[in-house]
Tab-separated table of N, CA and C in Angstrom:
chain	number	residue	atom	x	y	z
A	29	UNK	N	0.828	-1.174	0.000
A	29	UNK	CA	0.000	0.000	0.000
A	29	UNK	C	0.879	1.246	0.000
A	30	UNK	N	0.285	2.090	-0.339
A	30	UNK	CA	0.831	3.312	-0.516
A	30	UNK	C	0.955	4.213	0.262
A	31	UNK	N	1.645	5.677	0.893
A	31	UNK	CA	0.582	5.796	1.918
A	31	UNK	C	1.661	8.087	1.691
A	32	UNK	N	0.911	8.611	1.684
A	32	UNK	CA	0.953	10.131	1.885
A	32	UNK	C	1.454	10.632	2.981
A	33	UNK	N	2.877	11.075	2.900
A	33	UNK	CA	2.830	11.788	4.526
A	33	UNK	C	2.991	13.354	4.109
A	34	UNK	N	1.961	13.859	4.800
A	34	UNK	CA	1.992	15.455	4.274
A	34	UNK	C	2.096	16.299	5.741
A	35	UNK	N	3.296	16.801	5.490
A	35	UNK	CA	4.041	17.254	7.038
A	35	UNK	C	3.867	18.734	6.537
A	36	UNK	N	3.490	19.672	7.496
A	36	UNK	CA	3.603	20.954	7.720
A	36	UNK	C	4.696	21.524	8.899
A	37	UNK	N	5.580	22.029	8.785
A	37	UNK	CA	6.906	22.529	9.442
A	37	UNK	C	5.809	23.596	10.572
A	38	UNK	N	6.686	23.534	11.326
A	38	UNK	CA	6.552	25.043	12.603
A	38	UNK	C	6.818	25.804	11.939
A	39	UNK	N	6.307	27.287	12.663
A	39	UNK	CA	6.930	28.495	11.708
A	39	UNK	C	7.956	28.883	12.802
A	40	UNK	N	9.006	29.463	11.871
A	40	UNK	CA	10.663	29.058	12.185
A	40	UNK	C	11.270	28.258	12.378
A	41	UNK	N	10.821	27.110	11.070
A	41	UNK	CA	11.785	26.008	11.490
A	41	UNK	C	12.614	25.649	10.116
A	42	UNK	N	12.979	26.668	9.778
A	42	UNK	CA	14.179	26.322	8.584
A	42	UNK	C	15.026	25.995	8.892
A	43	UNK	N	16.052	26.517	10.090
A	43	UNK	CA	16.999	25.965	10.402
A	43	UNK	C	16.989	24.835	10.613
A	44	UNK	N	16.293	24.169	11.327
A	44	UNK	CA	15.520	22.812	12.211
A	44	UNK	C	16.004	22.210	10.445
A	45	UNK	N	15.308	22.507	9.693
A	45	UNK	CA	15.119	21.852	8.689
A	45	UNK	C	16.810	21.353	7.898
A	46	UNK	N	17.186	22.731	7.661
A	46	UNK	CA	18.850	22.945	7.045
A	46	UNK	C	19.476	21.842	7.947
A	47	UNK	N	19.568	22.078	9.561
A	47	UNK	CA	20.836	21.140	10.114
A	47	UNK	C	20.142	20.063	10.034
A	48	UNK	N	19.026	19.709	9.963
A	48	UNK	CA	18.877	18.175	9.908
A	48	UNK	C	18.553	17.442	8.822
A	49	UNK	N	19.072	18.176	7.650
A	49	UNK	CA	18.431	17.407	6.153
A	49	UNK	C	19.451	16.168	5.804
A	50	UNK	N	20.770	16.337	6.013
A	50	UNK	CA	21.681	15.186	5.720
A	50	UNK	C	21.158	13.936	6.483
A	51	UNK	N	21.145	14.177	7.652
A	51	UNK	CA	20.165	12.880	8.276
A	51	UNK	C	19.287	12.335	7.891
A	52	UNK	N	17.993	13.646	7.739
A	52	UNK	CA	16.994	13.077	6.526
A	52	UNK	C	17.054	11.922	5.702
A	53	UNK	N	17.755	13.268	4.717
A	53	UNK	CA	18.247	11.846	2.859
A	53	UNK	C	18.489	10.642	2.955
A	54	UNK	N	19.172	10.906	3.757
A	54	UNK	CA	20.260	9.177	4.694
A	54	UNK	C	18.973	8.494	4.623
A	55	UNK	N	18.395	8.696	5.744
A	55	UNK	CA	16.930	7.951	6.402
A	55	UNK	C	16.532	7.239	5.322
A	56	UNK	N	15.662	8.767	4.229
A	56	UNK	CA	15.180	8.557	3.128
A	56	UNK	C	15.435	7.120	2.188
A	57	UNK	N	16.751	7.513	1.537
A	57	UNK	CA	17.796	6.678	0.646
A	57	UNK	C	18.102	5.262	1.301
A	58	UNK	N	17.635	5.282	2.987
A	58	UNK	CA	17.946	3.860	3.721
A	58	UNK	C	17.132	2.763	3.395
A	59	UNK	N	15.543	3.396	3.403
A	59	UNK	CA	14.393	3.280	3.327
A	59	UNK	C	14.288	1.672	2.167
A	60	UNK	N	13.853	0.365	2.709
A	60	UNK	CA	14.049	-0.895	2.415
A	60	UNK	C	13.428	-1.642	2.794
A	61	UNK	N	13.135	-2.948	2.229
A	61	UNK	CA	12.138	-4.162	2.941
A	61	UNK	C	10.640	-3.877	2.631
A	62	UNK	N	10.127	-3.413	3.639
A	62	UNK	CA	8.991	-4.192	3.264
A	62	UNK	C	8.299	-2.102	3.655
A	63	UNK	N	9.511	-1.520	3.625
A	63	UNK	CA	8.849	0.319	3.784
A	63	UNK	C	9.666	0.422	2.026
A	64	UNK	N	9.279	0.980	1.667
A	64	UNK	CA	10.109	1.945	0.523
A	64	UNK	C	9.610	3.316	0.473
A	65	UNK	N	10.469	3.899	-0.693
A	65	UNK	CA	10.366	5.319	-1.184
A	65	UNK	C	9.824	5.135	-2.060
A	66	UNK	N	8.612	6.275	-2.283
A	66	UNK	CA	7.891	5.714	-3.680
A	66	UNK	C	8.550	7.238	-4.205
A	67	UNK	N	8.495	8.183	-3.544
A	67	UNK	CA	8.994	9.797	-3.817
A	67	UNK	C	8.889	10.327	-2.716
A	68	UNK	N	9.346	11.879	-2.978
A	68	UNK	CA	9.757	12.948	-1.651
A	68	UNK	C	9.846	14.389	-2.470
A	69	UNK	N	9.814	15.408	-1.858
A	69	UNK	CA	10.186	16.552	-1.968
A	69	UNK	C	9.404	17.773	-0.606
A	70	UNK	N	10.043	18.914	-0.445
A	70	UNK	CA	9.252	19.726	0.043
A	70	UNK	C	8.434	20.503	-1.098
A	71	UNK	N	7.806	21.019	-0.049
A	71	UNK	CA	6.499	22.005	0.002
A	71	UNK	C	7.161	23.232	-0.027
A	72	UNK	N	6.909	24.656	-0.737
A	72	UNK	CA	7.679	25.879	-0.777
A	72	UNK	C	6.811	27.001	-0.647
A	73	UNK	N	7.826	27.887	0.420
A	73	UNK	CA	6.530	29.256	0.640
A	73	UNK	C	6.621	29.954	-0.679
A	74	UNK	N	6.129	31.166	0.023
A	74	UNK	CA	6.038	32.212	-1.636
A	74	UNK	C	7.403	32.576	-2.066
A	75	UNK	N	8.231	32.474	-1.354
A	75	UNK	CA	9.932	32.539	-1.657
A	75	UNK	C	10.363	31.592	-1.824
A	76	UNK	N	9.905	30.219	-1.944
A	76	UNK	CA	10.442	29.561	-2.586
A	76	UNK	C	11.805	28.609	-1.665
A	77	UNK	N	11.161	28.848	0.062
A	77	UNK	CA	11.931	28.256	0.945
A	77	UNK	C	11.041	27.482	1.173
A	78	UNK	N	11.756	26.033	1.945
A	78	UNK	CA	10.908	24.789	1.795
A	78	UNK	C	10.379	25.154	3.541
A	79	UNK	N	9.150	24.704	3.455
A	79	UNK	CA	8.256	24.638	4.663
A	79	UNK	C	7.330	23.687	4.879
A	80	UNK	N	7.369	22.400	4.541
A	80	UNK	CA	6.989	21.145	4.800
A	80	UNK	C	7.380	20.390	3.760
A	81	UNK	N	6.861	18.855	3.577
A	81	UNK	CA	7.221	18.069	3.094
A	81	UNK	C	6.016	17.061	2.498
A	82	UNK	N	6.437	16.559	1.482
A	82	UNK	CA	5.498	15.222	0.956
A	82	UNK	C	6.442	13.956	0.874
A	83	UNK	N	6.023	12.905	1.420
A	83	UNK	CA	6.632	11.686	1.503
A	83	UNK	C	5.900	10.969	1.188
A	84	UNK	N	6.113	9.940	0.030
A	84	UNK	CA	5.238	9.016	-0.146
A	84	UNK	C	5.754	7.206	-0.041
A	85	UNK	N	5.334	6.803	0.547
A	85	UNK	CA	6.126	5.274	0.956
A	85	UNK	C	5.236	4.046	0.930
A	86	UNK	N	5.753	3.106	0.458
A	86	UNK	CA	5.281	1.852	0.311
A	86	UNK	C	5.418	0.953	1.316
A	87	UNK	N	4.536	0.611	2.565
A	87	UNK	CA	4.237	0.317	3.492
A	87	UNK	C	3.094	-1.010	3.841
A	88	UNK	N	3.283	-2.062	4.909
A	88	UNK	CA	2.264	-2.794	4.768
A	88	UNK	C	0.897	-2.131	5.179
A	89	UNK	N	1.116	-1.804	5.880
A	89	UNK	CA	-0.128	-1.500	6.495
A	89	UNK	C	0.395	0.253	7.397
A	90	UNK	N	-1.155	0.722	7.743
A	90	UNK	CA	-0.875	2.167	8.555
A	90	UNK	C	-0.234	2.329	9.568
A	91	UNK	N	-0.517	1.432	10.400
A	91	UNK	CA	0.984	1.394	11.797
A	91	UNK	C	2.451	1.611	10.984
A	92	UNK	N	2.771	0.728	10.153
A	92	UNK	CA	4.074	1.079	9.767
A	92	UNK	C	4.420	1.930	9.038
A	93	UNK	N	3.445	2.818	8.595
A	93	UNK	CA	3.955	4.092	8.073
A	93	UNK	C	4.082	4.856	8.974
A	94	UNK	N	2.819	5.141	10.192
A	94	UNK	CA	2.918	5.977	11.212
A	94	UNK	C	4.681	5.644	11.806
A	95	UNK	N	4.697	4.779	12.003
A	95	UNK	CA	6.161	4.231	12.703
A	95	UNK	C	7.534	4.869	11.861
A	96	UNK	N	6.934	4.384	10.168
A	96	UNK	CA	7.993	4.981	9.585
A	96	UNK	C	8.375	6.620	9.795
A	97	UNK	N	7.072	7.073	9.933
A	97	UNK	CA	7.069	8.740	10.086
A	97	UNK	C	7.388	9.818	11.560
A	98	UNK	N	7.229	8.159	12.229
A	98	UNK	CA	7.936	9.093	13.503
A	98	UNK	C	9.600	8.993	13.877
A	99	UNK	N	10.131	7.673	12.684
A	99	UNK	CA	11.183	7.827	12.861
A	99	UNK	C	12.639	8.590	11.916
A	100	UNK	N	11.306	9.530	11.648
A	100	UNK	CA	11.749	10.339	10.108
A	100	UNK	C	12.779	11.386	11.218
A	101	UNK	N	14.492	11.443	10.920
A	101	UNK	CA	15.262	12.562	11.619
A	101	UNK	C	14.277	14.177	11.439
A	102	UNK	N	13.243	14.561	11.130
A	102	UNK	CA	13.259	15.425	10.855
A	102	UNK	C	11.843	15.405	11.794
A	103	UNK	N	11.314	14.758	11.744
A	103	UNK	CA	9.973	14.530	13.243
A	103	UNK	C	10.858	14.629	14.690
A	104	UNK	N	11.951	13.442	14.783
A	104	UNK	CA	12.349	13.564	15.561
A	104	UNK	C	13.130	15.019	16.279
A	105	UNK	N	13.372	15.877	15.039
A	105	UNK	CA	14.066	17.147	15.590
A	105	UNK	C	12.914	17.851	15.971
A	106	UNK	N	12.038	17.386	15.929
A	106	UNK	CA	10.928	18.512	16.136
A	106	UNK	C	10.392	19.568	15.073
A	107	UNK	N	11.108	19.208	13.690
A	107	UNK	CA	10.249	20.193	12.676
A	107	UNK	C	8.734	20.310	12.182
A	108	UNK	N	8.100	19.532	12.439
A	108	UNK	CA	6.584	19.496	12.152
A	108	UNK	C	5.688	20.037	12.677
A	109	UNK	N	5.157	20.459	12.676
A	109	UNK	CA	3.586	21.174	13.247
A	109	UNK	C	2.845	20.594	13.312
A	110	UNK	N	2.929	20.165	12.253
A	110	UNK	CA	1.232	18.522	11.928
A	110	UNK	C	2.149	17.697	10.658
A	111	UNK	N	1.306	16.033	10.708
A	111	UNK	CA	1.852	15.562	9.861
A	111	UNK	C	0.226	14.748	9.850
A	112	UNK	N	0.001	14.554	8.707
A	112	UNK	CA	-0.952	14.156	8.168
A	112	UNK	C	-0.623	12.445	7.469
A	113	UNK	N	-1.014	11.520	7.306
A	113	UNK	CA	-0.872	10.457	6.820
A	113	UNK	C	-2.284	9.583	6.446
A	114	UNK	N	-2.222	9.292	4.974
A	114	UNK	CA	-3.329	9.232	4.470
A	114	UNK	C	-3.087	7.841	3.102
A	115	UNK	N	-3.772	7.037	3.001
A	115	UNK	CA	-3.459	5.817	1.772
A	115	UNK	C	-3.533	6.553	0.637
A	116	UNK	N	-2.665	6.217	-0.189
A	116	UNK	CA	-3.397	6.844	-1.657
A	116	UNK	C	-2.719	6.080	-2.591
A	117	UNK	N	-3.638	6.350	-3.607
A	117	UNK	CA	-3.385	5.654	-4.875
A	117	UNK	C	-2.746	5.792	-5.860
A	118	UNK	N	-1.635	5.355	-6.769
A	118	UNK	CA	-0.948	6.388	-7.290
A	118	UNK	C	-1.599	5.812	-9.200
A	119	UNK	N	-2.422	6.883	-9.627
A	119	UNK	CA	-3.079	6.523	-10.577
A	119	UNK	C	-3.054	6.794	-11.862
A	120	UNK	N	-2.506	8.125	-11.739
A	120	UNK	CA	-1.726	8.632	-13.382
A	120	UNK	C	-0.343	8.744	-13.594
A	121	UNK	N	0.630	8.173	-14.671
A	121	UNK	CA	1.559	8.834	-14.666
A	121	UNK	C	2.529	8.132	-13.860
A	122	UNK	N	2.158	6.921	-13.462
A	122	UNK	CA	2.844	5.614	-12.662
A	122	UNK	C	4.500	5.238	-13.351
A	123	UNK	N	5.382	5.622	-13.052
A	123	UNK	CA	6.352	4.475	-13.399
A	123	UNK	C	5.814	3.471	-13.901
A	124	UNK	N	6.658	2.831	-14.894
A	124	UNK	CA	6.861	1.156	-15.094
A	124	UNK	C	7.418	0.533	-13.781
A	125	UNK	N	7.317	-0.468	-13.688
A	125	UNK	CA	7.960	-1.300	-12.534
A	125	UNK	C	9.033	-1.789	-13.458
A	126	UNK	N	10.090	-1.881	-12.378
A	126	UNK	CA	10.954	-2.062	-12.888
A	126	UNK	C	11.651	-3.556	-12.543
């Protein structure tokens, strides 16, 4: 299953964000078994600085995404405000499997 994590940052938490992105990617790029990466990127204010995030991961079930998402370095620093997690379908525009 698929599953949406749509994180909204604190306000003032760029830094939060900057020192802890190498950890992040890591995490990200670690990401294996029976969790994957399906994609990622942030979310950008009107300047064009990142202020949340979309994560999308291939997960058995909703516990283990929740799990995956709390052990995201960037939850753990405390950058989020809210994080939202939701199944979804990925329906247009799919990769080939490879």
């Amino acid at each position: 299953m698929l599953f949406a994590l749509i994180c909204k940052d604190k306000p003032g938490g760029l830094q939060v964000r900057l020192d802890t992105r190498p950890e992040h990617v890591a995490f990200l790029e670690g990401l294996n078994g029976d969790k994957k990466l399906a994609f990622a990127g942030p979310f950008l204010d009107a300047d064009g600085k990142p202020n949340g995030s979309l994560v999308v991961v291939e997960a058995p079930d909703l516990p283990s995404a929740q799990a995956l998402s709390a052990a995201d370095p960037y939850a753990k620093a405390g950058l989020f405000q809210s994080v939202e997690i939701r199944q979804w379908n990925w329906t247009f525009n799919k990769p080939a499997a490879s």
